[in-house]
Short mmCIF file of C-alpha atoms in Angstrom, two decimals:
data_model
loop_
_atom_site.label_atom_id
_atom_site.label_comp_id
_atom_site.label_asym_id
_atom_site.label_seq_id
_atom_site.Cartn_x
_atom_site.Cartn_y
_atom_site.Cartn_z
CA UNK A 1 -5.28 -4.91 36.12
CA UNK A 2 -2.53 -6.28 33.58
CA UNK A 3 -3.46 -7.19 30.11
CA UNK A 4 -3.80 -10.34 29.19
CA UNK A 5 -2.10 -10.97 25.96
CA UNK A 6 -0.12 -7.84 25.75
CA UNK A 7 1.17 -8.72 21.95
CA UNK A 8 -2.33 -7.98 20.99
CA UNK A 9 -2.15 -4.68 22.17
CA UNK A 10 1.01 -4.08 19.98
CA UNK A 11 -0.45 -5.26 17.01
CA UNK A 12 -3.24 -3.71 17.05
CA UNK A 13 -1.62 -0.29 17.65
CA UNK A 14 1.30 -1.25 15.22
CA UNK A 15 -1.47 -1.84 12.88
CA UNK A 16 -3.49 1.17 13.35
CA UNK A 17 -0.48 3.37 13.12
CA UNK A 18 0.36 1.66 9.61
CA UNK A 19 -2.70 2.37 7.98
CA UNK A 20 -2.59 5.92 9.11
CA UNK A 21 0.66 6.20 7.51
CA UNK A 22 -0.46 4.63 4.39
CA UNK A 23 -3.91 6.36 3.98
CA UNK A 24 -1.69 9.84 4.54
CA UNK A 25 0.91 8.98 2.13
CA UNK A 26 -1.79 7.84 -0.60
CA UNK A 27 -3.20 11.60 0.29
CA UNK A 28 -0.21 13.76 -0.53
CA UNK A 29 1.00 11.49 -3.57
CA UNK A 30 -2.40 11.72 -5.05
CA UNK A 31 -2.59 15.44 -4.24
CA UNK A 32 1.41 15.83 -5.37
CA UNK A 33 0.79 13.69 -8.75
CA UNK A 34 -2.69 15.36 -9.47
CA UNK A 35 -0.93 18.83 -9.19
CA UNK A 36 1.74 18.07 -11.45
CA UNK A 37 -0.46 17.42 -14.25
CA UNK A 38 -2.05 20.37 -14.15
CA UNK A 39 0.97 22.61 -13.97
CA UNK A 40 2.68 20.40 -16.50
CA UNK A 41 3.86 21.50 -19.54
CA UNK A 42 4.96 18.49 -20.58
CA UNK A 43 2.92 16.15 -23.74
CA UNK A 44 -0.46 14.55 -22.96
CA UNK A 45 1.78 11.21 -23.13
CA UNK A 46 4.25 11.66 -20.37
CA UNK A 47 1.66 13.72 -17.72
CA UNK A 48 -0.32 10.52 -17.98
CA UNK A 49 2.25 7.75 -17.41
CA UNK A 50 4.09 10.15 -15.38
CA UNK A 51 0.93 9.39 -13.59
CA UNK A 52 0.75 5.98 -13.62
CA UNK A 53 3.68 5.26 -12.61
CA UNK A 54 3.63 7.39 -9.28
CA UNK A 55 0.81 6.09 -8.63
CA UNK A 56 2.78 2.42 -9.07
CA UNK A 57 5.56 4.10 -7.25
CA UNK A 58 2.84 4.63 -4.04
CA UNK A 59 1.42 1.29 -4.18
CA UNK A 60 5.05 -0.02 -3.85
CA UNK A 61 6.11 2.53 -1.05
CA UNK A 62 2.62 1.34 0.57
CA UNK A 63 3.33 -2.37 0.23
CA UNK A 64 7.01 -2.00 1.74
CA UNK A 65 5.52 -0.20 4.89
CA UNK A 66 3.49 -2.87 5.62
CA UNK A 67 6.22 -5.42 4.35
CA UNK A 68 8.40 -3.81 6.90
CA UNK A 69 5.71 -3.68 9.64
CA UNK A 70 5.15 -7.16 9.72
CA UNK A 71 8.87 -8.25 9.80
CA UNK A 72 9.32 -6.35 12.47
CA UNK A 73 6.78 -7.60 14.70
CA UNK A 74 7.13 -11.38 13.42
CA UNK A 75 11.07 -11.66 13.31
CA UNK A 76 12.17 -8.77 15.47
CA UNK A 77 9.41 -9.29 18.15
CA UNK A 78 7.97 -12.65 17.88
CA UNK A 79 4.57 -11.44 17.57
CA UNK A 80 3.30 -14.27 15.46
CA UNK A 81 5.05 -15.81 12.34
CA UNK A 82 4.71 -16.78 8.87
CA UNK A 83 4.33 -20.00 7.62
CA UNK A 84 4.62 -22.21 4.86
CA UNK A 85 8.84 -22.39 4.06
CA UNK A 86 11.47 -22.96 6.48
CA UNK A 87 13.38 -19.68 7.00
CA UNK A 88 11.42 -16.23 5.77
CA UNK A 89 14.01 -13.05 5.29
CA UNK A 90 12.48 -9.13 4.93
CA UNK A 91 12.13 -9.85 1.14
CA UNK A 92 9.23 -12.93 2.33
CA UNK A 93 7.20 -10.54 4.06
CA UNK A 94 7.53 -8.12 1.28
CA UNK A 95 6.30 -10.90 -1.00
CA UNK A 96 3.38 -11.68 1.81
CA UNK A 97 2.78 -7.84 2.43
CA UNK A 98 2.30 -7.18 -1.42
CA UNK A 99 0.05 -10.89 -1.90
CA UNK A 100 -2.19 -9.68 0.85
CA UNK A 101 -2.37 -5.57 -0.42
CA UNK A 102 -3.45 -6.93 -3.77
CA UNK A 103 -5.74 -9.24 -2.13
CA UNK A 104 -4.32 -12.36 -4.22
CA UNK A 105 -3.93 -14.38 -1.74
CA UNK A 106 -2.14 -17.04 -3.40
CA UNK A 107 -1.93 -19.22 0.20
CA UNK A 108 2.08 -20.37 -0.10
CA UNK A 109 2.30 -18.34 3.01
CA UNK A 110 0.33 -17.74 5.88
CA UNK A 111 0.56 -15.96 9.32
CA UNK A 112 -0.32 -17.33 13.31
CA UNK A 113 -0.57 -15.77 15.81
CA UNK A 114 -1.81 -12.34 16.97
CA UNK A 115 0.25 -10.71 13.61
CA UNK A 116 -3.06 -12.13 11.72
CA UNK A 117 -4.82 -9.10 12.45
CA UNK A 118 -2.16 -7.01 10.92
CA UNK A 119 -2.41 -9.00 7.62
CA UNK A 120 -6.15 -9.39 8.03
CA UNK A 121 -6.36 -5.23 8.00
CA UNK A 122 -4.11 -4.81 5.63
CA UNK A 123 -5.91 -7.01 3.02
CA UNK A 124 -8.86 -4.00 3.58
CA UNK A 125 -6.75 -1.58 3.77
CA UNK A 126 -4.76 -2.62 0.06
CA UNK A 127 -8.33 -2.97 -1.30
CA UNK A 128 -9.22 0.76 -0.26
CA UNK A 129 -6.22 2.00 -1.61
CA UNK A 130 -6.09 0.19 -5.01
CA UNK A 131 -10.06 1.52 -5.56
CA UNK A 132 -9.04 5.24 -4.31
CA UNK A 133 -6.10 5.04 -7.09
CA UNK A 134 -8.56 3.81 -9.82
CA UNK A 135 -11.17 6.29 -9.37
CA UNK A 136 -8.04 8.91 -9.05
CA UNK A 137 -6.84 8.06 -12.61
CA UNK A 138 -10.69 7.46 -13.79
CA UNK A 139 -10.95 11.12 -13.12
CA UNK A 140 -7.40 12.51 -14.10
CA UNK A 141 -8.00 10.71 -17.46
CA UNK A 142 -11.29 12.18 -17.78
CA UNK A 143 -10.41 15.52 -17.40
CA UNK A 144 -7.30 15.68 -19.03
CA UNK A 145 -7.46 12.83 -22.06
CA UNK A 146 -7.61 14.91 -25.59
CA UNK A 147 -9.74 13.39 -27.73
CA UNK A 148 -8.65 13.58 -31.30
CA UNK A 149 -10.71 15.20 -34.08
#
Protein backbone atom coordinates (compact mmCIF):
# COMPACT_ATOMS: atom_id res chain seq x y z
CA UNK A 1 0.00 0.00 0.00
CA UNK A 2 1.83 3.47 -0.71
CA UNK A 3 0.60 6.60 0.84
CA UNK A 4 -1.14 8.81 -0.90
CA UNK A 5 0.09 12.25 -0.28
CA UNK A 6 3.28 11.41 1.42
CA UNK A 7 4.04 15.34 2.30
CA UNK A 8 1.26 14.94 4.72
CA UNK A 9 2.91 12.41 6.49
CA UNK A 10 6.00 14.73 6.91
CA UNK A 11 4.18 17.44 8.18
CA UNK A 12 2.39 15.99 10.40
CA UNK A 13 5.40 14.23 12.02
CA UNK A 14 7.57 17.46 11.48
CA UNK A 15 4.83 19.03 13.37
CA UNK A 16 4.40 16.69 16.14
CA UNK A 17 8.08 16.57 16.76
CA UNK A 18 8.06 20.55 17.05
CA UNK A 19 5.66 20.84 19.63
CA UNK A 20 7.37 18.20 21.65
CA UNK A 21 10.39 20.21 21.47
CA UNK A 22 8.69 23.32 22.41
CA UNK A 23 6.41 22.00 25.25
CA UNK A 24 9.96 20.39 26.71
CA UNK A 25 11.90 23.47 26.36
CA UNK A 26 8.98 25.65 28.01
CA UNK A 27 9.43 22.75 30.89
CA UNK A 28 13.08 23.13 31.81
CA UNK A 29 13.13 27.09 31.27
CA UNK A 30 10.21 27.39 33.56
CA UNK A 31 11.73 24.87 35.97
CA UNK A 32 15.47 26.61 35.34
CA UNK A 33 13.96 30.33 35.80
CA UNK A 34 11.61 29.29 38.77
CA UNK A 35 14.76 27.82 40.55
CA UNK A 36 16.80 30.74 40.17
CA UNK A 37 14.55 32.87 42.04
CA UNK A 38 14.47 30.98 44.80
CA UNK A 39 18.18 30.49 45.22
CA UNK A 40 18.71 34.10 44.28
CA UNK A 41 20.27 36.42 46.29
CA UNK A 42 19.87 39.01 44.17
CA UNK A 43 16.99 42.30 44.90
CA UNK A 44 13.26 41.59 44.58
CA UNK A 45 13.74 43.89 41.31
CA UNK A 46 16.13 41.94 39.21
CA UNK A 47 14.76 38.09 40.32
CA UNK A 48 11.54 39.37 38.83
CA UNK A 49 12.57 40.84 35.45
CA UNK A 50 15.29 38.43 35.45
CA UNK A 51 12.13 36.52 35.13
CA UNK A 52 10.42 38.14 32.66
CA UNK A 53 12.70 38.35 30.45
CA UNK A 54 13.61 34.51 30.27
CA UNK A 55 10.51 33.90 30.03
CA UNK A 56 10.60 36.51 26.75
CA UNK A 57 13.83 34.84 25.96
CA UNK A 58 11.65 31.23 25.68
CA UNK A 59 8.86 32.60 23.80
CA UNK A 60 11.50 33.84 21.25
CA UNK A 61 13.60 30.52 21.24
CA UNK A 62 9.94 28.87 20.82
CA UNK A 63 8.89 31.11 17.94
CA UNK A 64 12.34 30.56 16.00
CA UNK A 65 11.82 26.68 16.22
CA UNK A 66 8.79 26.86 14.60
CA UNK A 67 10.06 29.82 12.33
CA UNK A 68 12.74 27.42 11.33
CA UNK A 69 10.40 24.40 10.98
CA UNK A 70 8.32 25.86 8.54
CA UNK A 71 11.13 27.22 6.25
CA UNK A 72 12.39 24.17 6.06
CA UNK A 73 9.56 22.28 4.90
CA UNK A 74 8.15 25.26 2.62
CA UNK A 75 11.53 26.45 0.95
CA UNK A 76 13.82 23.50 1.54
CA UNK A 77 11.12 20.82 0.76
CA UNK A 78 8.31 22.32 -1.06
CA UNK A 79 5.84 21.17 1.33
CA UNK A 80 3.42 24.00 0.82
CA UNK A 81 4.28 27.79 0.68
CA UNK A 82 3.55 31.10 1.96
CA UNK A 83 1.75 33.61 0.36
CA UNK A 84 1.00 37.06 0.08
CA UNK A 85 4.68 38.85 -1.25
CA UNK A 86 6.76 37.73 -3.99
CA UNK A 87 9.95 36.18 -2.54
CA UNK A 88 9.78 35.08 1.46
CA UNK A 89 13.53 34.59 3.11
CA UNK A 90 13.96 32.63 6.82
CA UNK A 91 13.32 36.09 8.47
CA UNK A 92 9.34 35.86 6.63
CA UNK A 93 8.61 32.76 8.27
CA UNK A 94 10.01 34.02 11.46
CA UNK A 95 7.66 36.97 11.07
CA UNK A 96 4.69 34.27 10.09
CA UNK A 97 5.91 31.75 12.87
CA UNK A 98 5.79 34.56 15.63
CA UNK A 99 2.09 36.21 13.97
CA UNK A 100 0.65 32.76 14.25
CA UNK A 101 2.36 31.81 18.09
CA UNK A 102 0.78 35.02 19.29
CA UNK A 103 -2.31 34.20 17.54
CA UNK A 104 -2.46 37.80 15.79
CA UNK A 105 -3.03 36.77 12.79
CA UNK A 106 -2.65 39.89 11.01
CA UNK A 107 -3.46 37.96 7.35
CA UNK A 108 -0.41 39.73 5.11
CA UNK A 109 0.70 36.20 4.87
CA UNK A 110 -0.79 33.01 4.53
CA UNK A 111 0.23 29.31 3.92
CA UNK A 112 -1.19 26.40 1.08
CA UNK A 113 -0.71 23.48 1.00
CA UNK A 114 -0.25 20.55 3.43
CA UNK A 115 2.32 23.10 5.66
CA UNK A 116 -1.26 24.57 6.89
CA UNK A 117 -1.45 22.07 9.44
CA UNK A 118 1.87 23.00 10.82
CA UNK A 119 0.75 26.67 11.19
CA UNK A 120 -2.76 25.60 12.12
CA UNK A 121 -1.06 23.58 15.34
CA UNK A 122 1.15 25.93 16.06
CA UNK A 123 -1.46 28.75 16.51
CA UNK A 124 -2.71 26.10 19.60
CA UNK A 125 0.27 25.30 20.50
CA UNK A 126 1.57 29.41 20.96
CA UNK A 127 -1.76 29.84 22.80
CA UNK A 128 -0.86 26.96 25.38
CA UNK A 129 2.38 28.23 25.88
CA UNK A 130 1.68 32.00 26.30
CA UNK A 131 -1.25 30.86 29.13
CA UNK A 132 1.34 28.27 30.85
CA UNK A 133 3.88 31.42 31.07
CA UNK A 134 1.13 33.71 32.56
CA UNK A 135 -0.06 31.50 35.18
CA UNK A 136 3.91 30.74 35.77
CA UNK A 137 4.60 34.43 36.59
CA UNK A 138 0.90 34.78 38.25
CA UNK A 139 2.34 32.39 40.74
CA UNK A 140 6.13 33.41 40.94
CA UNK A 141 4.78 36.96 41.63
CA UNK A 142 2.53 35.73 44.17
CA UNK A 143 4.82 34.02 46.13
CA UNK A 144 7.68 36.07 45.94
CA UNK A 145 6.24 39.96 45.49
CA UNK A 146 7.06 41.89 49.01
CA UNK A 147 4.47 43.90 49.85
CA UNK A 148 5.54 47.09 51.49
CA UNK A 149 4.45 48.15 55.00
Amino acid sequence: MTIPYPEHVVVVITTSIAVVLAVLLHYEALWLISRQIERSHRPHRQRILAMAFGVLMTHIAEIWLFGLTGWWMAELQGIGALNGYSAFNLLDHIFFAAVTYTTVGYGDIYATGPIRFLYGTLALTGFVLITWSASFTFVEMQKHWRVRK
